[in-house]
Structure formats: structure tokens, C-alpha cells
PDB file of C-alpha atoms in Angstrom:
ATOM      1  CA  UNK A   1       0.000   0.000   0.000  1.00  0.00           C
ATOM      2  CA  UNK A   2       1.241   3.398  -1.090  1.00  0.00           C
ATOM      3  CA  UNK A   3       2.012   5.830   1.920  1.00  0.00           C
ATOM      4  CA  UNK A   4       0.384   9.814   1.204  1.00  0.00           C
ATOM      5  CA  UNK A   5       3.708  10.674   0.607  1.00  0.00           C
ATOM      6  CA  UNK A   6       3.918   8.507  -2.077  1.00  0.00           C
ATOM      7  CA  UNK A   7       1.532  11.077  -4.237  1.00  0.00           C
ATOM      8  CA  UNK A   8       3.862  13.568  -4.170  1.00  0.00           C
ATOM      9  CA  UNK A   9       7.284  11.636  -6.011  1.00  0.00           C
ATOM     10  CA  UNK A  10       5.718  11.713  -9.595  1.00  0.00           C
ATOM     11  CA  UNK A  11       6.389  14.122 -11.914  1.00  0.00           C
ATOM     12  CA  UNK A  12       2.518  15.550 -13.103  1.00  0.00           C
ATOM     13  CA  UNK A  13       2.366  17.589 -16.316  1.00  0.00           C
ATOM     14  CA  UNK A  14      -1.227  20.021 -15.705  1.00  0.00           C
ATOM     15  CA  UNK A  15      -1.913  22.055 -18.670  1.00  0.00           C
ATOM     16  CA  UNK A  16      -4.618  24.834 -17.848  1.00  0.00           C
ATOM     17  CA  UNK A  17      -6.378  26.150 -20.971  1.00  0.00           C
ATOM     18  CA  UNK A  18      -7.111  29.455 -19.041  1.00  0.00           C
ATOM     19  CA  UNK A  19      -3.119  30.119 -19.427  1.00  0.00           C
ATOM     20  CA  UNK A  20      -1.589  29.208 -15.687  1.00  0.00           C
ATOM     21  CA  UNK A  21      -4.739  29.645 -13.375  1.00  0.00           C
ATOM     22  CA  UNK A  22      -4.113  26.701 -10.968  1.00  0.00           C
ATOM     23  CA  UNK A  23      -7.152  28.286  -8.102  1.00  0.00           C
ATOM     24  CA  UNK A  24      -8.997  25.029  -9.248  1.00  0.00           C
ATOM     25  CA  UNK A  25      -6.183  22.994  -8.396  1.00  0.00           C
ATOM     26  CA  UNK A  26      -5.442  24.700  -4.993  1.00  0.00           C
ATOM     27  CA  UNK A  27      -9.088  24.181  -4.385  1.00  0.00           C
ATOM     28  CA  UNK A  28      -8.953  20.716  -4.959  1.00  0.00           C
ATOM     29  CA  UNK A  29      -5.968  20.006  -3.163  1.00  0.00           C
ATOM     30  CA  UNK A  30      -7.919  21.293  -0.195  1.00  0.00           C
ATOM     31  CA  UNK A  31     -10.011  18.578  -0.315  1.00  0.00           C
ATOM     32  CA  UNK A  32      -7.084  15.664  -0.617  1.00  0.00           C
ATOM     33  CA  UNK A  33      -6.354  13.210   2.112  1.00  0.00           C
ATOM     34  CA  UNK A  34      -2.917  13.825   2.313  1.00  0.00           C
ATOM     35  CA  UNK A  35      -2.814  17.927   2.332  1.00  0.00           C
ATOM     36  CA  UNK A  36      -3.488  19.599   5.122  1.00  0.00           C
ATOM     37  CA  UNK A  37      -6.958  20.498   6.011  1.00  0.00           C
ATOM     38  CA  UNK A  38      -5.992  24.454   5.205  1.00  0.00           C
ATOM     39  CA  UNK A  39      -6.182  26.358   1.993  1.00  0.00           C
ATOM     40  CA  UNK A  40      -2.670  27.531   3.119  1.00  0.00           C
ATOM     41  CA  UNK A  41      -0.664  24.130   3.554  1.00  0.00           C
ATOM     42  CA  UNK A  42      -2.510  22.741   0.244  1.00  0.00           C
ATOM     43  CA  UNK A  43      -0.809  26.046  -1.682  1.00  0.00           C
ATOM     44  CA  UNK A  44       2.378  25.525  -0.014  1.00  0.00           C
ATOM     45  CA  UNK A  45       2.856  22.036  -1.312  1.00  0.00           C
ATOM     46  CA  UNK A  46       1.571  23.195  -4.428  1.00  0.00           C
ATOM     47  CA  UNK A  47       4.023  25.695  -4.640  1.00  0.00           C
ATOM     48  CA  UNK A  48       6.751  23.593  -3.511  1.00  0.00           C
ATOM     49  CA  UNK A  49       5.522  20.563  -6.036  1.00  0.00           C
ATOM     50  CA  UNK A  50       5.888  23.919  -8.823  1.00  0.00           C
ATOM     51  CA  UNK A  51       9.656  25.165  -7.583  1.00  0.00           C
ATOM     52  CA  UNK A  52      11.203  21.250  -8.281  1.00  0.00           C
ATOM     53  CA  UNK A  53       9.424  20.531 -11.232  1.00  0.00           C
ATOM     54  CA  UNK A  54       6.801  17.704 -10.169  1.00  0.00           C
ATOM     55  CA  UNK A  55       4.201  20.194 -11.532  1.00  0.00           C
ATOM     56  CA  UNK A  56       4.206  22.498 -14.352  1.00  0.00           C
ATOM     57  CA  UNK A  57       1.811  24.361 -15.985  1.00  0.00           C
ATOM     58  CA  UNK A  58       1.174  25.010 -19.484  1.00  0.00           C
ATOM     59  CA  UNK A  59      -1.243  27.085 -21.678  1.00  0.00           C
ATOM     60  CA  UNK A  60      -2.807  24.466 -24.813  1.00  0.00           C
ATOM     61  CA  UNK A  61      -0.940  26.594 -27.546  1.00  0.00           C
ATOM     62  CA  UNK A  62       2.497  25.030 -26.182  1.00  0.00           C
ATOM     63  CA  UNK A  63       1.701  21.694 -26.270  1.00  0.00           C
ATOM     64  CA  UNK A  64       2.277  20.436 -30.003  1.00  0.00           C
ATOM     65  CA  UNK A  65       6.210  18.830 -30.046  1.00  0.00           C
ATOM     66  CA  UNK A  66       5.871  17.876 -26.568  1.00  0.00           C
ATOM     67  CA  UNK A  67       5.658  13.934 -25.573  1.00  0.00           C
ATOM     68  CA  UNK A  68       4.022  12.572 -21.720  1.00  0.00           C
ATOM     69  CA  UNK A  69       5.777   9.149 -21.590  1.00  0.00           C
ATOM     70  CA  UNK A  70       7.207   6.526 -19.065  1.00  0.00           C
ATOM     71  CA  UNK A  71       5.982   8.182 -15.376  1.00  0.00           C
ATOM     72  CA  UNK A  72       4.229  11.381 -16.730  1.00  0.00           C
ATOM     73  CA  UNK A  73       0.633  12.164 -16.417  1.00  0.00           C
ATOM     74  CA  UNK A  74      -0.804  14.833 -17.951  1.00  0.00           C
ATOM     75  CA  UNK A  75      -3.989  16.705 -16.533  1.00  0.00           C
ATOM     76  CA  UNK A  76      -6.060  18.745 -18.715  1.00  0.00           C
ATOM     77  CA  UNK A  77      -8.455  20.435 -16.651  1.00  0.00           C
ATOM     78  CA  UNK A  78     -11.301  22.328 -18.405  1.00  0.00           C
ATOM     79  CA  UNK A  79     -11.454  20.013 -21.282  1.00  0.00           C
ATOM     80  CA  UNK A  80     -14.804  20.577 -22.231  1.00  0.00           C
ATOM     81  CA  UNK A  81     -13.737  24.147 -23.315  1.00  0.00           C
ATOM     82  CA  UNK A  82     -11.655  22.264 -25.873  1.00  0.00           C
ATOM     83  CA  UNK A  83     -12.260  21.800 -29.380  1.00  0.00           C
ATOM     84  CA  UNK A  84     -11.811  18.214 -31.021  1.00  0.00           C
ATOM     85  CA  UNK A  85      -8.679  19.581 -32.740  1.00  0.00           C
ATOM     86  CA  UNK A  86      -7.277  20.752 -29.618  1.00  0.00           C
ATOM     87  CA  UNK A  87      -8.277  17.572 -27.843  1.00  0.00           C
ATOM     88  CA  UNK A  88      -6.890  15.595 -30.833  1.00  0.00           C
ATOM     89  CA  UNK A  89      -3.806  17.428 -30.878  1.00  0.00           C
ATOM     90  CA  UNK A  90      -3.371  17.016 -26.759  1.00  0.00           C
ATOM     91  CA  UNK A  91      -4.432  12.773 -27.056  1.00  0.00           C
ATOM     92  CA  UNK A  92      -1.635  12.727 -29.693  1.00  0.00           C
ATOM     93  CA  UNK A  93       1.174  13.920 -27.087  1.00  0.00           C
ATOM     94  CA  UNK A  94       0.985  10.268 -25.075  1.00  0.00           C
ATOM     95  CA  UNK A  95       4.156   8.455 -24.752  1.00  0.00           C
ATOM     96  CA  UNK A  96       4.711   5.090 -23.720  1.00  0.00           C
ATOM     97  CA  UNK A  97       3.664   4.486 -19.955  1.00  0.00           C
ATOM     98  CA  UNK A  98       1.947   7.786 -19.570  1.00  0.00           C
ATOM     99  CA  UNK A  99      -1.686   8.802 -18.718  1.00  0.00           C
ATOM    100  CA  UNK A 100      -3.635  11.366 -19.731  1.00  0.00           C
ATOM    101  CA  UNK A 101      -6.184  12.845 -17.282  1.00  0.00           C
ATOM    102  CA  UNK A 102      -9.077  14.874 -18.228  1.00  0.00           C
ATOM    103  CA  UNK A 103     -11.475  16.697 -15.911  1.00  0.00           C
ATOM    104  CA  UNK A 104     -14.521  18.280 -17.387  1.00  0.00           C
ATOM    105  CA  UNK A 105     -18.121  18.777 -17.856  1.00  0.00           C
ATOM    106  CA  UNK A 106     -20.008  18.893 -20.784  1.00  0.00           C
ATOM    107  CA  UNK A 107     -22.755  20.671 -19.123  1.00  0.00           C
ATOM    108  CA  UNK A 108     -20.608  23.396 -17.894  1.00  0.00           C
ATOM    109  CA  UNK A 109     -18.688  23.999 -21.615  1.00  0.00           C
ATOM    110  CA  UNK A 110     -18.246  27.644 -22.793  1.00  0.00           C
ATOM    111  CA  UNK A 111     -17.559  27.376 -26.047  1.00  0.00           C
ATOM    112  CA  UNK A 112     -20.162  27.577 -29.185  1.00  0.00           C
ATOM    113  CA  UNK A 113     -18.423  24.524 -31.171  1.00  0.00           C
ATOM    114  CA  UNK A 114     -21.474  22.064 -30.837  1.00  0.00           C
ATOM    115  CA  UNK A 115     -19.447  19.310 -30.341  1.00  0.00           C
ATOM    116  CA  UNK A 116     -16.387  19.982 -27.902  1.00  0.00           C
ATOM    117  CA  UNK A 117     -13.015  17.764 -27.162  1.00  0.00           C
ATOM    118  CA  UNK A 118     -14.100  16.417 -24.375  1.00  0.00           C
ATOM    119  CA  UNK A 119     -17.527  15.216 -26.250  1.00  0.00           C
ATOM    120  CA  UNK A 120     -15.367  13.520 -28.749  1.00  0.00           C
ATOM    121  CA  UNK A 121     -13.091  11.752 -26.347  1.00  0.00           C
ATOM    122  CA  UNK A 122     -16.655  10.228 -24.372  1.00  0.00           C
ATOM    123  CA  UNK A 123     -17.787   8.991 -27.774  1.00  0.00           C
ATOM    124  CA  UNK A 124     -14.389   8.168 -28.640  1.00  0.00           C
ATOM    125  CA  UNK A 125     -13.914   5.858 -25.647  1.00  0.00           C
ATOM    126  CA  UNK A 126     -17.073   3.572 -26.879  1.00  0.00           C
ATOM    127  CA  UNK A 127     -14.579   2.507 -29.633  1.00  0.00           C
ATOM    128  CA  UNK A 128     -11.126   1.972 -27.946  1.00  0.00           C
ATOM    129  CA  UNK A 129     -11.198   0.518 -25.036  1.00  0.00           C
ATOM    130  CA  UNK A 130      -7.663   1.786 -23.237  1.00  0.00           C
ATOM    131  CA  UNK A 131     -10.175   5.149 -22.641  1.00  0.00           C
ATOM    132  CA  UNK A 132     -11.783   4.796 -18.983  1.00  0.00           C
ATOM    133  CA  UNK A 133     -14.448   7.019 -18.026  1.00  0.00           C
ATOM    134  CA  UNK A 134     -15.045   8.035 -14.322  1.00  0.00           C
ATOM    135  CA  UNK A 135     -18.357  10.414 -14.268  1.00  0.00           C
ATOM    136  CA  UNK A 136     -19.553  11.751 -11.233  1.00  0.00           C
ATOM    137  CA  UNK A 137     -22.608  11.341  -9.892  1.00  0.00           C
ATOM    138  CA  UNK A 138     -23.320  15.200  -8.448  1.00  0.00           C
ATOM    139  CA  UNK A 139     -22.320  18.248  -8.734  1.00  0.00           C
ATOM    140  CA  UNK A 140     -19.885  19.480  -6.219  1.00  0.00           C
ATOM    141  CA  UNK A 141     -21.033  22.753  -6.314  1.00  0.00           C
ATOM    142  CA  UNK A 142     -24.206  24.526  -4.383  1.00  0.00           C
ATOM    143  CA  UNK A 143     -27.535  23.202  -4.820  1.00  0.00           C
ATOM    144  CA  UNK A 144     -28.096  26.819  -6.942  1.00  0.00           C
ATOM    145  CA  UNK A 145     -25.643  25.828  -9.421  1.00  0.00           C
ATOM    146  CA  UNK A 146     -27.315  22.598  -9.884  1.00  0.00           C
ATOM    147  CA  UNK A 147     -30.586  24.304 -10.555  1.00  0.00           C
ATOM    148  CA  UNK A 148     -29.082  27.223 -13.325  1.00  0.00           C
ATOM    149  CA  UNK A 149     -27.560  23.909 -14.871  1.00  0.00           C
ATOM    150  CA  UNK A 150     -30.584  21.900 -15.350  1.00  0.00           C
ATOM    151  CA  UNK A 151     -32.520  25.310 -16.855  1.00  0.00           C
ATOM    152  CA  UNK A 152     -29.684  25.752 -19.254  1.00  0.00           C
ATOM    153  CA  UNK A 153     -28.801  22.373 -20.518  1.00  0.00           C
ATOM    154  CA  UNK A 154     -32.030  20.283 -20.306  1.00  0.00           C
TER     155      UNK A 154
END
């Protein structure tokens, strides 16, 4: 069994389409097991994982050349506001023995592009069956967001 400090060794690549926002990953690192239960702590080892290189951030627009191989994983956050090229184009960077990671909603997308990257990866994953899919059951945000949601999308 993996200790919590375990977590921390790998090398994790996060690319942030909103250029290097990482509040949402702050905010989940809040909730994690093995951060402390403070905002603070969780953007201290954040910071720290950021100053030797276990965590780097990178806007979309950087990521053609680049290859996530042997111990890399790669978290796109946001991927709904992807379009399939850009998903395409980000699917096509896996190396040998990497992952790719993508958190998303397609309920929550912002862009007009009727059928986004994270769409096409969902229905993708029907066909090829190295694609898992983990959905959530709720939404983790207030019961209000929940109800603008279900009036927008439904």
C-alpha cells in the first residue's frame, strides 16, 4: 500500500487552458487526504511541487512537439472548453507508460463549437477501449448551481 507521501514523487504535467490559473487545483488540493486540512498548507505544497518541477503548468498553444511518456501524467483540466482539434492534438502527445487525465463537464462547456473535445473523447472511448471514463454522480457545487444547470442544458 502506497504511503500519502507517495503522491507527491511523480512528476505531473497540468496544462490549464485558461493560461496558468491553478485556483482550481489549490481548491482541490484542499479537499485531498494527504494535504493539510488548510487552503494555506494545500498552496504551499503546491508551490513547492511547482519550484522542483513535479508540476508544471502550461497554456494548450504550447503543447504540439511535446511527448508525456514513461511516469508522466498529464492533466487537462477544463477540457470541455476544448475543441476536437485541440483535444486531438493534446491525445496525440501520449508516450509510452503515460496517462492522460481529463477533468470536465459537458454541461458546464463555454464554447459555441457544438461538439467539444471532451464530447469527442466520451464517444471516442465507446470505440477503444484503453479510454476509462469516471463520471460523477453530483455536482460538487451549491444546490443553486445545480438548478441554473438543469434550466440551461435540459
Amino acid at each position: 500500500m502506497s504511503e500519502k507521501k507517495d503522491f507527491l514523487k511523480d512528476v505531473v504535467k497540468h496544462i490549464d487552458i485558461k493560461q496558468h490559473n491553478v485556483v482550481s487545483l489549490v481548491d482541490a488540493m484542499e479537499d485531498m487526504a494527504f494535504t493539510a486540512r488548510d487552503l494555506n498548507r494545500a498552496a504551499n505544497i503546491l508551490d513547492t511541487m511547482i519550484k522542483d518541477g513535479r508540476i508544471e503548468g502550461t497554456a494548450l498553444q504550447f503543447i504540439r512537439g511535446r511527448t508525456y511518456g514513461q511516469g508522466k501524467v498529464l492533466v487537462v483540466d477544463e477540457s470541455q472548453n476544448t475543441t476536437k482539434a485541440e483535444m486531438l492534438a493534446i491525445l496525440t502527445r501520449l508516450g509510452k507508460g503515460g496517462r492522460i487525465i481529463l477533468v470536465g463537464d459537458v454541461s458546464q462547456k463555454d464554447i459555441a463549437d457544438p461538439f467539444d473535445g471532451l464530447s469527442y473523447v466520451v464517444n471516442m472511448s465507446k470505440k477503444v477501449k484503453e479510454i476509462q471514463l469516471i463520471k460523477l454522480k453530483e455536482n460538487h457545487r451549491s444546490d443553486l448551481v445545480a438548478k441554473i444547470l438543469e434550466y440551461e442544458y435540459r
